PDB file of C-alpha atoms (C1' of nucleotides) in Angstrom:
ATOM      1  CA  MET Z 126       0.000   0.000   0.000  1.00 74.00           C
ATOM      2  CA  PRO Z 127       1.357   3.404  -0.866  1.00 90.00           C
ATOM      3  CA  GLU Z 128       2.672   5.087   2.245  1.00 92.00           C
ATOM      4  CA  LEU Z 129       5.182   7.926   2.525  1.00 94.00           C
ATOM      5  CA  PRO Z 130       8.135   6.154   0.814  1.00 94.00           C
ATOM      6  CA  GLU Z 131       6.002   4.920  -2.057  1.00 94.00           C
ATOM      7  CA  VAL Z 132       4.413   8.335  -2.628  1.00 94.00           C
ATOM      8  CA  GLU Z 133       7.823  10.006  -2.437  1.00 95.00           C
ATOM      9  CA  THR Z 134       9.057   7.590  -5.103  1.00 95.00           C
ATOM     10  CA  VAL Z 135       6.104   8.397  -7.347  1.00 95.00           C
ATOM     11  CA  VAL Z 136       6.640  12.141  -6.924  1.00 96.00           C
ATOM     12  CA  ARG Z 137      10.350  11.902  -7.715  1.00 95.00           C
ATOM     13  CA  GLN Z 138       9.718   9.968 -10.895  1.00 95.00           C
ATOM     14  CA  LEU Z 139       6.793  12.084 -12.090  1.00 96.00           C
ATOM     15  CA  ARG Z 140       8.493  15.417 -11.392  1.00 97.00           C
ATOM     16  CA  PRO Z 141      10.837  15.573 -14.417  1.00 97.00           C
ATOM     17  CA  ALA Z 142       8.124  14.318 -16.783  1.00 97.00           C
ATOM     18  CA  LEU Z 143       5.530  16.861 -15.647  1.00 97.00           C
ATOM     19  CA  ARG Z 144       7.387  20.045 -14.769  1.00 96.00           C
ATOM     20  CA  GLY Z 145       6.556  22.765 -17.276  1.00 97.00           C
ATOM     21  CA  ARG Z 146       4.015  20.607 -19.115  1.00 98.00           C
ATOM     22  CA  ARG Z 147       0.628  21.984 -20.047  1.00 98.00           C
ATOM     23  CA  ILE Z 148      -2.544  19.943 -19.695  1.00 98.00           C
ATOM     24  CA  VAL Z 149      -4.393  20.019 -23.015  1.00 98.00           C
ATOM     25  CA  GLY Z 150      -7.324  17.717 -22.307  1.00 96.00           C
ATOM     26  CA  GLY Z 151      -8.372  14.565 -20.578  1.00 96.00           C
ATOM     27  CA  ALA Z 152     -10.977  11.976 -19.753  1.00 96.00           C
ATOM     28  CA  VAL Z 153     -12.612  10.784 -16.559  1.00 95.00           C
ATOM     29  CA  ARG Z 154     -13.790   7.194 -16.697  1.00 94.00           C
ATOM     30  CA  TRP Z 155     -14.856   6.908 -13.044  1.00 94.00           C
ATOM     31  CA  PRO Z 156     -16.341  10.233 -11.874  1.00 93.00           C
ATOM     32  CA  ARG Z 157     -16.088   9.499  -8.143  1.00 92.00           C
ATOM     33  CA  THR Z 158     -12.311   9.488  -8.474  1.00 94.00           C
ATOM     34  CA  VAL Z 159     -12.461  13.236  -9.088  1.00 95.00           C
ATOM     35  CA  GLY Z 160     -15.296  13.967  -6.666  1.00 90.00           C
ATOM     36  CA  GLY Z 161     -18.167  13.391  -9.074  1.00 88.00           C
ATOM     37  CA  ARG Z 162     -17.948  16.557 -11.150  1.00 89.00           C
ATOM     38  CA  SER Z 163     -15.885  15.377 -14.115  1.00 93.00           C
ATOM     39  CA  ARG Z 164     -16.803  18.274 -16.380  1.00 94.00           C
ATOM     40  CA  ALA Z 165     -15.723  20.983 -13.956  1.00 93.00           C
ATOM     41  CA  PHE Z 166     -12.610  18.999 -13.107  1.00 95.00           C
ATOM     42  CA  LEU Z 167     -11.451  18.765 -16.717  1.00 96.00           C
ATOM     43  CA  GLU Z 168     -12.416  22.336 -17.547  1.00 95.00           C
ATOM     44  CA  GLY Z 169     -10.450  23.577 -14.555  1.00 95.00           C
ATOM     45  CA  LEU Z 170      -7.367  21.655 -15.637  1.00 96.00           C
ATOM     46  CA  THR Z 171      -7.344  22.247 -19.362  1.00 96.00           C
ATOM     47  CA  GLY Z 172      -4.799  24.919 -20.212  1.00 97.00           C
ATOM     48  CA  ALA Z 173      -3.078  24.718 -16.835  1.00 97.00           C
ATOM     49  CA  GLU Z 174       0.687  24.377 -16.621  1.00 98.00           C
ATOM     50  CA  VAL Z 175       2.372  22.142 -14.051  1.00 97.00           C
ATOM     51  CA  ASP Z 176       4.667  24.350 -12.007  1.00 97.00           C
ATOM     52  CA  ARG Z 177       5.936  22.044  -9.233  1.00 96.00           C
ATOM     53  CA  VAL Z 178       5.303  18.464  -8.114  1.00 96.00           C
ATOM     54  CA  GLU Z 179       5.595  17.853  -4.390  1.00 96.00           C
ATOM     55  CA  ARG Z 180       4.617  15.443  -1.647  1.00 96.00           C
ATOM     56  CA  ARG Z 181       2.906  16.174   1.655  1.00 95.00           C
ATOM     57  CA  ALA Z 182       2.303  13.061   3.788  1.00 94.00           C
ATOM     58  CA  LYS Z 183       0.706  10.570   1.370  1.00 95.00           C
ATOM     59  CA  TYR Z 184      -0.667  13.316  -0.873  1.00 95.00           C
ATOM     60  CA  LEU Z 185       0.762  14.263  -4.241  1.00 95.00           C
ATOM     61  CA  LEU Z 186       0.683  17.996  -4.889  1.00 96.00           C
ATOM     62  CA  PHE Z 187       0.658  19.245  -8.461  1.00 96.00           C
ATOM     63  CA  HIS Z 188       0.994  23.036  -8.283  1.00 96.00           C
ATOM     64  CA  LEU Z 189      -0.629  24.573 -11.342  1.00 97.00           C
ATOM     65  CA  ARG Z 190      -0.394  27.904 -13.119  1.00 97.00           C
ATOM     66  CA  ARG Z 191      -3.626  28.971 -14.799  1.00 94.00           C
ATOM     67  CA  GLU Z 192      -4.907  32.125 -16.402  1.00 91.00           C
ATOM     68  CA  GLY Z 193      -7.379  32.479 -13.570  1.00 84.00           C
ATOM     69  CA  GLY Z 194      -4.609  32.121 -10.960  1.00 91.00           C
ATOM     70  CA  ALA Z 195      -2.791  29.336  -9.158  1.00 94.00           C
ATOM     71  CA  ALA Z 196      -4.472  26.040  -8.347  1.00 95.00           C
ATOM     72  CA  LEU Z 197      -3.561  22.711  -6.825  1.00 95.00           C
ATOM     73  CA  LEU Z 198      -4.253  19.249  -8.144  1.00 95.00           C
ATOM     74  CA  LEU Z 199      -4.268  17.034  -5.071  1.00 95.00           C
ATOM     75  CA  GLY Z 200      -3.772  13.300  -5.505  1.00 95.00           C
ATOM     76  CA  HIS Z 201      -4.112  10.404  -3.084  1.00 95.00           C
ATOM     77  CA  LEU Z 202      -3.390   6.828  -4.139  1.00 94.00           C
ATOM     78  CA  ARG Z 203      -5.102   5.181  -1.153  1.00 92.00           C
ATOM     79  CA  MET Z 204      -4.607   1.439  -1.569  1.00 89.00           C
ATOM     80  CA  THR Z 205      -4.261   0.622  -5.234  1.00 91.00           C
ATOM     81  CA  GLY Z 206      -3.865   3.929  -7.058  1.00 93.00           C
ATOM     82  CA  ARG Z 207      -1.068   4.299  -9.597  1.00 94.00           C
ATOM     83  CA  LEU Z 208       0.043   7.458 -11.376  1.00 96.00           C
ATOM     84  CA  HIS Z 209       2.312   7.221 -14.374  1.00 96.00           C
ATOM     85  CA  VAL Z 210       3.163   9.051 -17.583  1.00 96.00           C
ATOM     86  CA  GLU Z 211       2.872   7.152 -20.841  1.00 96.00           C
ATOM     87  CA  ALA Z 212       2.671   7.886 -24.549  1.00 97.00           C
ATOM     88  CA  GLY Z 213      -0.661   9.536 -25.373  1.00 97.00           C
ATOM     89  CA  THR Z 214      -1.454   6.700 -27.760  1.00 97.00           C
ATOM     90  CA  THR Z 215      -1.432   4.133 -24.914  1.00 95.00           C
ATOM     91  CA  PRO Z 216      -4.826   2.404 -24.903  1.00 95.00           C
ATOM     92  CA  PRO Z 217      -6.670   2.595 -21.562  1.00 94.00           C
ATOM     93  CA  GLY Z 218      -6.168  -0.410 -19.300  1.00 92.00           C
ATOM     94  CA  PRO Z 219      -9.071  -2.045 -17.453  1.00 91.00           C
ATOM     95  CA  TYR Z 220      -8.447   0.022 -14.315  1.00 93.00           C
ATOM     96  CA  GLU Z 221      -7.801   3.416 -15.838  1.00 95.00           C
ATOM     97  CA  ARG Z 222      -9.964   5.999 -14.025  1.00 95.00           C
ATOM     98  CA  VAL Z 223      -8.545   9.330 -15.190  1.00 96.00           C
ATOM     99  CA  ARG Z 224      -6.294  10.451 -18.029  1.00 97.00           C
ATOM    100  CA  LEU Z 225      -4.773  13.909 -18.443  1.00 97.00           C
ATOM    101  CA  GLU Z 226      -3.268  14.650 -21.840  1.00 97.00           C
ATOM    102  CA  LEU Z 227      -0.062  16.681 -21.924  1.00 98.00           C
ATOM    103  CA  ASP Z 228       1.297  19.115 -24.495  1.00 98.00           C
ATOM    104  CA  ASP Z 229       4.216  16.825 -25.351  1.00 98.00           C
ATOM    105  CA  GLY Z 230       1.986  14.067 -26.671  1.00 98.00           C
ATOM    106  CA  ARG Z 231       2.176  12.038 -23.497  1.00 98.00           C
ATOM    107  CA  ALA Z 232      -0.478  11.529 -20.833  1.00 97.00           C
ATOM    108  CA  LEU Z 233      -0.673  11.255 -17.053  1.00 97.00           C
ATOM    109  CA  LEU Z 234      -2.673   8.111 -16.237  1.00 96.00           C
ATOM    110  CA  PHE Z 235      -4.409   7.333 -12.976  1.00 96.00           C
ATOM    111  CA  ASP Z 236      -5.110   3.610 -12.655  1.00 95.00           C
ATOM    112  CA  ASP Z 237      -6.868   2.311  -9.571  1.00 93.00           C
ATOM    113  CA  VAL Z 238      -8.234  -1.209  -9.118  1.00 91.00           C
ATOM    114  CA  ARG Z 239     -10.276  -0.529  -5.972  1.00 91.00           C
ATOM    115  CA  LYS Z 240     -11.363   3.004  -6.872  1.00 92.00           C
ATOM    116  CA  PHE Z 241     -10.483   4.475  -3.476  1.00 91.00           C
ATOM    117  CA  GLY Z 242      -7.859   6.857  -4.832  1.00 94.00           C
ATOM    118  CA  ARG Z 243      -8.733  10.487  -5.485  1.00 94.00           C
ATOM    119  CA  LEU Z 244      -7.729  13.429  -7.654  1.00 95.00           C
ATOM    120  CA  ARG Z 245      -9.085  16.771  -6.570  1.00 94.00           C
ATOM    121  CA  LEU Z 246      -8.738  20.270  -7.949  1.00 94.00           C
ATOM    122  CA  THR Z 247      -8.329  22.700  -5.073  1.00 93.00           C
ATOM    123  CA  THR Z 248      -5.997  25.356  -3.642  1.00 89.00           C
ATOM    124  CA  GLU Z 249      -2.994  25.318  -1.339  1.00 87.00           C
ATOM    125  CA  ALA Z 250      -5.274  26.278   1.538  1.00 86.00           C
ATOM    126  CA  ASP Z 251      -7.061  22.905   1.311  1.00 87.00           C
ATOM    127  CA  ALA Z 252      -8.503  21.751   4.638  1.00 87.00           C
ATOM    128  CA  ALA Z 253      -7.216  18.192   4.205  1.00 89.00           C
ATOM    129  CA  LEU Z 254      -3.643  19.485   4.095  1.00 92.00           C
ATOM    130  CA  ALA Z 255      -4.114  21.873   6.986  1.00 90.00           C
ATOM    131  CA  ALA Z 256      -5.194  19.056   9.301  1.00 91.00           C
ATOM    132  CA  LEU Z 257      -2.071  16.936   8.776  1.00 93.00           C
ATOM    133  CA  GLY Z 258       0.508  16.325  11.471  1.00 94.00           C
ATOM    134  CA  PRO Z 259       4.239  16.897  10.954  1.00 95.00           C
ATOM    135  CA  GLU Z 260       6.370  15.191   8.317  1.00 95.00           C
ATOM    136  CA  PRO Z 261       8.395  12.395   9.934  1.00 96.00           C
ATOM    137  CA  LEU Z 262      11.376  13.265   7.718  1.00 96.00           C
ATOM    138  CA  GLY Z 263      10.943  16.998   8.262  1.00 95.00           C
ATOM    139  CA  PRO Z 264      12.665  19.333  10.741  1.00 95.00           C
ATOM    140  CA  SER Z 265       9.828  19.613  13.268  1.00 92.00           C
ATOM    141  CA  PHE Z 266       9.742  15.878  13.963  1.00 95.00           C
ATOM    142  CA  GLY Z 267      12.245  14.311  16.319  1.00 95.00           C
ATOM    143  CA  PRO Z 268      12.752  12.572  19.682  1.00 96.00           C
ATOM    144  CA  ALA Z 269      11.739  15.599  21.755  1.00 96.00           C
ATOM    145  CA  TRP Z 270       8.625  16.313  19.739  1.00 96.00           C
ATOM    146  CA  LEU Z 271       7.507  12.684  19.798  1.00 96.00           C
ATOM    147  CA  ALA Z 272       8.068  12.276  23.539  1.00 96.00           C
ATOM    148  CA  ARG Z 273       5.985  15.360  24.261  1.00 95.00           C
ATOM    149  CA  ALA Z 274       3.283  14.491  21.715  1.00 95.00           C
ATOM    150  CA  LEU Z 275       2.878  10.919  22.984  1.00 95.00           C
ATOM    151  CA  GLY Z 276       2.563  12.154  26.556  1.00 94.00           C
ATOM    152  CA  ALA Z 277      -0.145  14.619  25.556  1.00 93.00           C
ATOM    153  CA  ARG Z 278      -2.354  11.830  24.185  1.00 93.00           C
ATOM    154  CA  ARG Z 279      -4.063   8.864  25.729  1.00 92.00           C
ATOM    155  CA  ARG Z 280      -4.261   6.410  22.901  1.00 93.00           C
ATOM    156  CA  ARG Z 281      -2.755   3.086  21.985  1.00 93.00           C
ATOM    157  CA  LEU Z 282       0.440   3.509  19.998  1.00 95.00           C
ATOM    158  CA  LYS Z 283      -0.644   1.857  16.777  1.00 94.00           C
ATOM    159  CA  PRO Z 284      -3.877   3.756  16.057  1.00 94.00           C
ATOM    160  CA  LEU Z 285      -2.155   6.972  17.127  1.00 95.00           C
ATOM    161  CA  LEU Z 286       0.744   6.507  14.712  1.00 95.00           C
ATOM    162  CA  LEU Z 287      -1.704   5.691  11.929  1.00 94.00           C
ATOM    163  CA  ASP Z 288      -3.616   8.916  12.604  1.00 94.00           C
ATOM    164  CA  GLN Z 289      -2.464  11.361   9.926  1.00 94.00           C
ATOM    165  CA  ARG Z 290      -3.417  14.324  12.109  1.00 93.00           C
ATOM    166  CA  PHE Z 291      -0.896  13.152  14.699  1.00 95.00           C
ATOM    167  CA  LEU Z 292       1.956  12.230  12.375  1.00 95.00           C
ATOM    168  CA  ALA Z 293       1.595  12.311   8.597  1.00 94.00           C
ATOM    169  CA  GLY Z 294       2.792   9.641   6.231  1.00 94.00           C
ATOM    170  CA  LEU Z 295       2.905   6.326   8.067  1.00 95.00           C
ATOM    171  CA  GLY Z 296       0.593   3.459   7.124  1.00 93.00           C
ATOM    172  CA  ASN Z 297       0.054  -0.060   8.359  1.00 92.00           C
ATOM    173  CA  ILE Z 298       3.342  -1.503   7.113  1.00 92.00           C
ATOM    174  CA  TYR Z 299       5.733   1.135   8.413  1.00 93.00           C
ATOM    175  CA  VAL Z 300       3.954   1.500  11.761  1.00 95.00           C
ATOM    176  CA  ASP Z 301       4.370  -2.213  12.450  1.00 94.00           C
ATOM    177  CA  GLU Z 302       7.998  -2.065  11.356  1.00 94.00           C
ATOM    178  CA  ALA Z 303       8.776   1.060  13.395  1.00 95.00           C
ATOM    179  CA  LEU Z 304       7.223  -0.352  16.568  1.00 96.00           C
ATOM    180  CA  HIS Z 305       9.214  -3.551  16.171  1.00 95.00           C
ATOM    181  CA  ALA Z 306      12.442  -1.664  15.530  1.00 96.00           C
ATOM    182  CA  ALA Z 307      11.845   0.375  18.683  1.00 96.00           C
ATOM    183  CA  GLY Z 308      10.846  -2.662  20.776  1.00 96.00           C
ATOM    184  CA  LEU Z 309       7.423  -1.233  21.537  1.00 96.00           C
ATOM    185  CA  HIS Z 310       4.104  -3.095  21.617  1.00 95.00           C
ATOM    186  CA  PRO Z 311       1.305  -1.606  19.463  1.00 94.00           C
ATOM    187  CA  LEU Z 312      -1.177  -1.691  22.376  1.00 94.00           C
ATOM    188  CA  THR Z 313       1.051   0.368  24.686  1.00 94.00           C
ATOM    189  CA  PRO Z 314      -0.793   3.503  25.871  1.00 95.00           C
ATOM    190  CA  SER Z 315       0.985   6.516  24.394  1.00 95.00           C
ATOM    191  CA  GLN Z 316       1.295   8.317  27.729  1.00 94.00           C
ATOM    192  CA  ARG Z 317       3.215   5.358  29.151  1.00 94.00           C
ATOM    193  CA  VAL Z 318       6.049   5.705  26.616  1.00 95.00           C
ATOM    194  CA  GLY Z 319       8.966   7.370  28.373  1.00 95.00           C
ATOM    195  CA  PRO Z 320      11.394   9.822  26.747  1.00 96.00           C
ATOM    196  CA  GLU Z 321      13.978   7.136  26.054  1.00 96.00           C
ATOM    197  CA  ALA Z 322      11.555   4.811  24.267  1.00 96.00           C
ATOM    198  CA  ALA Z 323      10.033   7.764  22.416  1.00 96.00           C
ATOM    199  CA  ALA Z 324      13.481   8.747  21.180  1.00 97.00           C
ATOM    200  CA  ARG Z 325      14.069   5.184  20.036  1.00 97.00           C
ATOM    201  CA  LEU Z 326      10.766   5.223  18.168  1.00 96.00           C
ATOM    202  CA  ALA Z 327      11.443   8.593  16.537  1.00 96.00           C
ATOM    203  CA  ARG Z 328      14.827   7.422  15.301  1.00 96.00           C
ATOM    204  CA  ALA Z 329      13.353   4.113  14.086  1.00 96.00           C
ATOM    205  CA  ILE Z 330      10.681   5.944  12.090  1.00 96.00           C
ATOM    206  CA  ARG Z 331      13.185   8.235  10.402  1.00 96.00           C
ATOM    207  CA  ARG Z 332      15.689   5.489   9.670  1.00 96.00           C
ATOM    208  CA  LEU Z 333      13.012   3.179   8.279  1.00 95.00           C
ATOM    209  CA  LEU Z 334      11.396   5.776   6.028  1.00 95.00           C
ATOM    210  CA  ALA Z 335      14.704   7.064   4.707  1.00 96.00           C
ATOM    211  CA  ARG Z 336      15.831   3.536   3.920  1.00 95.00           C
ATOM    212  CA  ALA Z 337      12.495   2.674   2.263  1.00 95.00           C
ATOM    213  CA  VAL Z 338      12.674   5.790   0.074  1.00 95.00           C
ATOM    214  CA  LYS Z 339      16.134   4.663  -1.009  1.00 94.00           C
ATOM    215  CA  ARG Z 340      14.726   1.268  -1.981  1.00 94.00           C
ATOM    216  CA  GLU Z 341      11.787   2.934  -3.844  1.00 89.00           C
ATOM    217  CA  GLY Z 342       9.204   1.636  -1.370  1.00 90.00           C
ATOM    218  CA  SER Z 343       7.715  -1.784  -0.638  1.00 86.00           C
ATOM    219  CA  SER Z 344       5.858  -3.905  -3.178  1.00 83.00           C
ATOM    220  CA  PHE Z 345       4.061  -6.370  -0.987  1.00 73.00           C
ATOM    221  CA  ASP Z 346       1.415  -7.462  -3.476  1.00 71.00           C
ATOM    222  CA  ALA Z 347       0.824  -6.916  -7.182  1.00 66.00           C
ATOM    223  CA  PHE Z 348      -0.418  -3.369  -6.693  1.00 76.00           C
ATOM    224  CA  TYR Z 349       2.392  -0.949  -5.989  1.00 82.00           C
ATOM    225  CA  ARG Z 350       4.799  -0.213  -8.823  1.00 86.00           C
ATOM    226  CA  THR Z 351       6.889   2.880  -9.357  1.00 89.00           C
ATOM    227  CA  PRO Z 352       5.745   5.132 -12.236  1.00 90.00           C
ATOM    228  CA  GLU Z 353       8.543   3.543 -14.235  1.00 89.00           C
ATOM    229  CA  GLY Z 354       6.933   0.161 -13.656  1.00 86.00           C
ATOM    230  CA  ARG Z 355       9.392  -1.360 -11.215  1.00 87.00           C
ATOM    231  CA  PRO Z 356       8.489  -2.983  -7.907  1.00 86.00           C
ATOM    232  CA  GLY Z 357      10.069  -1.419  -4.829  1.00 88.00           C
ATOM    233  CA  GLY Z 358      12.813  -3.201  -2.942  1.00 86.00           C
ATOM    234  CA  PHE Z 359      12.089  -2.561   0.712  1.00 89.00           C
ATOM    235  CA  GLN Z 360       9.793  -5.578   1.146  1.00 88.00           C
ATOM    236  CA  ASP Z 361      12.982  -7.652   1.410  1.00 88.00           C
ATOM    237  CA  GLU Z 362      13.885  -5.757   4.560  1.00 91.00           C
ATOM    238  CA  LEU Z 363      10.550  -6.058   6.372  1.00 92.00           C
ATOM    239  CA  ARG Z 364      10.938  -7.662   9.780  1.00 93.00           C
ATOM    240  CA  VAL Z 365       7.371  -8.236  10.946  1.00 93.00           C
ATOM    241  CA  TYR Z 366       4.820  -7.139   8.345  1.00 91.00           C
ATOM    242  CA  GLY Z 367       3.493 -10.139   6.421  1.00 88.00           C
ATOM    243  CA  ARG Z 368       5.764 -12.517   8.332  1.00 90.00           C
ATOM    244  CA  GLU Z 369       3.213 -14.192  10.626  1.00 89.00           C
ATOM    245  CA  GLY Z 370       4.487 -17.505  11.980  1.00 89.00           C
ATOM    246  CA  ARG Z 371       7.996 -16.992  10.672  1.00 89.00           C
ATOM    247  CA  PRO Z 372      10.927 -16.474  13.031  1.00 92.00           C
ATOM    248  CA  CYS Z 373      11.872 -12.956  14.064  1.00 93.00           C
ATOM    249  CA  ARG Z 374      15.080 -11.969  12.317  1.00 92.00           C
ATOM    250  CA  ALA Z 375      16.331 -10.471  15.565  1.00 92.00           C
ATOM    251  CA  CYS Z 376      15.459 -13.116  18.187  1.00 95.00           C
ATOM    252  CA  GLY Z 377      13.899 -16.123  16.427  1.00 94.00           C
ATOM    253  CA  THR Z 378      10.514 -15.919  18.163  1.00 94.00           C
ATOM    254  CA  PRO Z 379       7.636 -16.599  15.712  1.00 92.00           C
ATOM    255  CA  ILE Z 380       5.930 -13.402  14.552  1.00 92.00           C
ATOM    256  CA  GLU Z 381       2.325 -13.065  15.730  1.00 91.00           C
ATOM    257  CA  ARG Z 382      -0.554 -11.342  13.974  1.00 90.00           C
ATOM    258  CA  PHE Z 383      -3.704  -9.897  15.527  1.00 90.00           C
ATOM    259  CA  GLU Z 384      -6.143  -7.031  15.075  1.00 89.00           C
ATOM    260  CA  VAL Z 385      -5.701  -3.567  16.503  1.00 90.00           C
ATOM    261  CA  GLY Z 386      -8.332  -1.018  15.552  1.00 87.00           C
ATOM    262  CA  GLN Z 387      -9.467  -3.224  12.656  1.00 84.00           C
ATOM    263  CA  ARG Z 388      -5.937  -3.349  11.288  1.00 89.00           C
ATOM    264  CA  GLY Z 389      -3.807  -6.421  10.728  1.00 90.00           C
ATOM    265  CA  THR Z 390      -0.969  -6.002  13.205  1.00 92.00           C
ATOM    266  CA  HIS Z 391       2.326  -7.871  13.386  1.00 93.00           C
ATOM    267  CA  VAL Z 392       4.558  -8.185  16.434  1.00 93.00           C
ATOM    268  CA  CYS Z 393       7.466 -10.192  17.704  1.00 94.00           C
ATOM    269  CA  PRO Z 394       6.512 -11.262  21.251  1.00 94.00           C
ATOM    270  CA  GLY Z 395      10.194 -11.531  22.075  1.00 95.00           C
ATOM    271  CA  CYS Z 396      11.238  -8.039  20.975  1.00 96.00           C
ATOM    272  CA  GLN Z 397       7.976  -6.278  21.835  1.00 95.00           C
ATOM    273  CA  PRO Z 398       6.771  -7.224  25.324  1.00 90.00           C
ATOM    274  CA  GLY Z 399       3.094  -6.422  25.837  1.00 81.00           C
ATOM    275  CA  PRO Z 400       1.885  -3.576  28.017  1.00 79.00           C
ATOM    276  CA  ARG Z 401       0.827  -4.019  31.687  1.00 63.00           C
TER     277      ARG Z 401
ATOM    278  C1'  DA N 207     -11.276  12.304  24.090  1.00 79.16           C
ATOM    279  C1'  DG N 208     -10.968   7.928  22.426  1.00 79.16           C
ATOM    280  C1'  DT N 209     -12.903   3.651  20.425  1.00 79.16           C
ATOM    281  C1'  DC N 210     -15.773   1.184  17.402  1.00 79.16           C
ATOM    282  C1'  DT N 211     -18.499   0.411  13.154  1.00 79.16           C
ATOM    283  C1'  DA N 212     -19.724   1.147   8.597  1.00 79.16           C
ATOM    284  C1'  DT N 213     -18.552   2.831   4.051  1.00 79.16           C
ATOM    285  C1'  DC N 214     -16.168   2.849  -0.243  1.00 79.16           C
ATOM    286  C1'  DC N 215     -14.289  -1.202  -3.894  1.00 79.16           C
ATOM    287  C1'  DT N 216     -12.255  -5.297  -6.207  1.00 79.16           C
ATOM    288  C1'  DG N 217      -9.305  -9.275  -6.438  1.00 79.16           C
ATOM    289  C1'  DC N 218      -8.087 -13.135  -4.298  1.00 79.16           C
ATOM    290  C1'  DC N 219      -8.242 -17.107  -1.278  1.00 79.16           C
ATOM    291  C1'  DG N 220     -10.096 -20.859   1.463  1.00 79.16           C
ATOM    292  C1'  DG N 221     -13.889 -23.853   2.191  1.00 79.16           C
ATOM    293  C1'  DC N 222     -17.221 -26.825   0.525  1.00 79.16           C
TER     294       DC N 222
ATOM    295  C1'  DT C  53     -14.353 -27.207 -11.056  1.00 79.16           C
ATOM    296  C1'  DG C  54     -17.071 -23.597  -9.456  1.00 79.16           C
ATOM    297  C1'  DC C  55     -19.534 -20.812  -6.412  1.00 79.16           C
ATOM    298  C1'  DC C  56     -19.521 -17.876  -2.425  1.00 79.16           C
ATOM    299  C1'  DG C  57     -18.391 -15.637   1.825  1.00 79.16           C
ATOM    300  C1'  DG C  58     -14.885 -13.187   3.908  1.00 79.16           C
ATOM    301  C1'  DC C  59     -10.845 -10.427   3.989  1.00 79.16           C
ATOM    302  C1'  DA C  60      -7.459  -6.574   3.046  1.00 79.16           C
ATOM    303  C1'  DG C  61      -6.900  -1.641   3.690  1.00 79.16           C
ATOM    304  C1'  DG C  62      -6.588   4.574   4.025  1.00 79.16           C
ATOM    305  C1'  DA C  63      -9.558   7.875   5.289  1.00 79.16           C
ATOM    306  C1'  DT C  64     -13.730   9.611   7.147  1.00 79.16           C
ATOM    307  C1'  DA C  65     -18.316  10.075   9.259  1.00 79.16           C
ATOM    308  C1'  DG C  66     -21.254   9.060  12.932  1.00 79.16           C
ATOM    309  C1'  DA C  67     -22.593   6.515  17.257  1.00 79.16           C
ATOM    310  C1'  DC C  68     -21.463   5.691  21.918  1.00 79.16           C
TER     311       DC C  68
END
DNA sequence: AGTCTATCCTGCCGGC
DNA sequence: TGCCGGCAGGATAGAC
């Protein structure tokens, strides 16, 4: 599933192909992907020039220059979304939901098997962006911030770390991996995590994400591919996610899987002693 | 304030 | 072999 490292990979690969390009037309094959108003969506985009391509949490930000002023095309891949640039003559695949034609004869394609992904035309003041927590690879996140933030909440670690308003960019895979790397159990109440453990967790999160970006993300199933069509490489380095019943690479204890907040959760009982 | 449930979707897998 | 129920999962809304 696309989380921060996967989205960062997509942004990095799309950036050179899109910067300076003008959108000359397009087609919406599944209106809900763009919020239901396909006509307004395409009219708002046609003629716009892509200024910058950036990432914020798991969102892709396409900053646009238009005659009527600046705008923002906001993308979210959710579970199975895929954005890639292909020749404009590429026939639509079975899961193509949106296509934006570019002035160089190519096209930006949005494929999405499960149709949860979204493209939305908005502005930089979008409420969804304003509500996000800090970037785990950014300057405001670190051991001190995390220790204070965990103490200020009374929630179990896993749902809290998945909450994008608390910290933006982690998903199910990297939360499980970060908690294992820090030796923390997902059910631990956040206010019971001391400064030392919080520092360990903060460092684990940064190290993990940076490494995963380097490996172009994790391709755990058939869904995630980079825009250039390659699978990521970080799945080879996963220590708990998807490894139920197999021995922990650190201590040999079989990895266990259970539900936390309706999420498949993986722990090593040896490395991550339970709370209480 | 925090937790739980349902919703959106489809492909895939296990059971029969 | 084939049908079918259940599951996975990011974000969000609403109930408790």
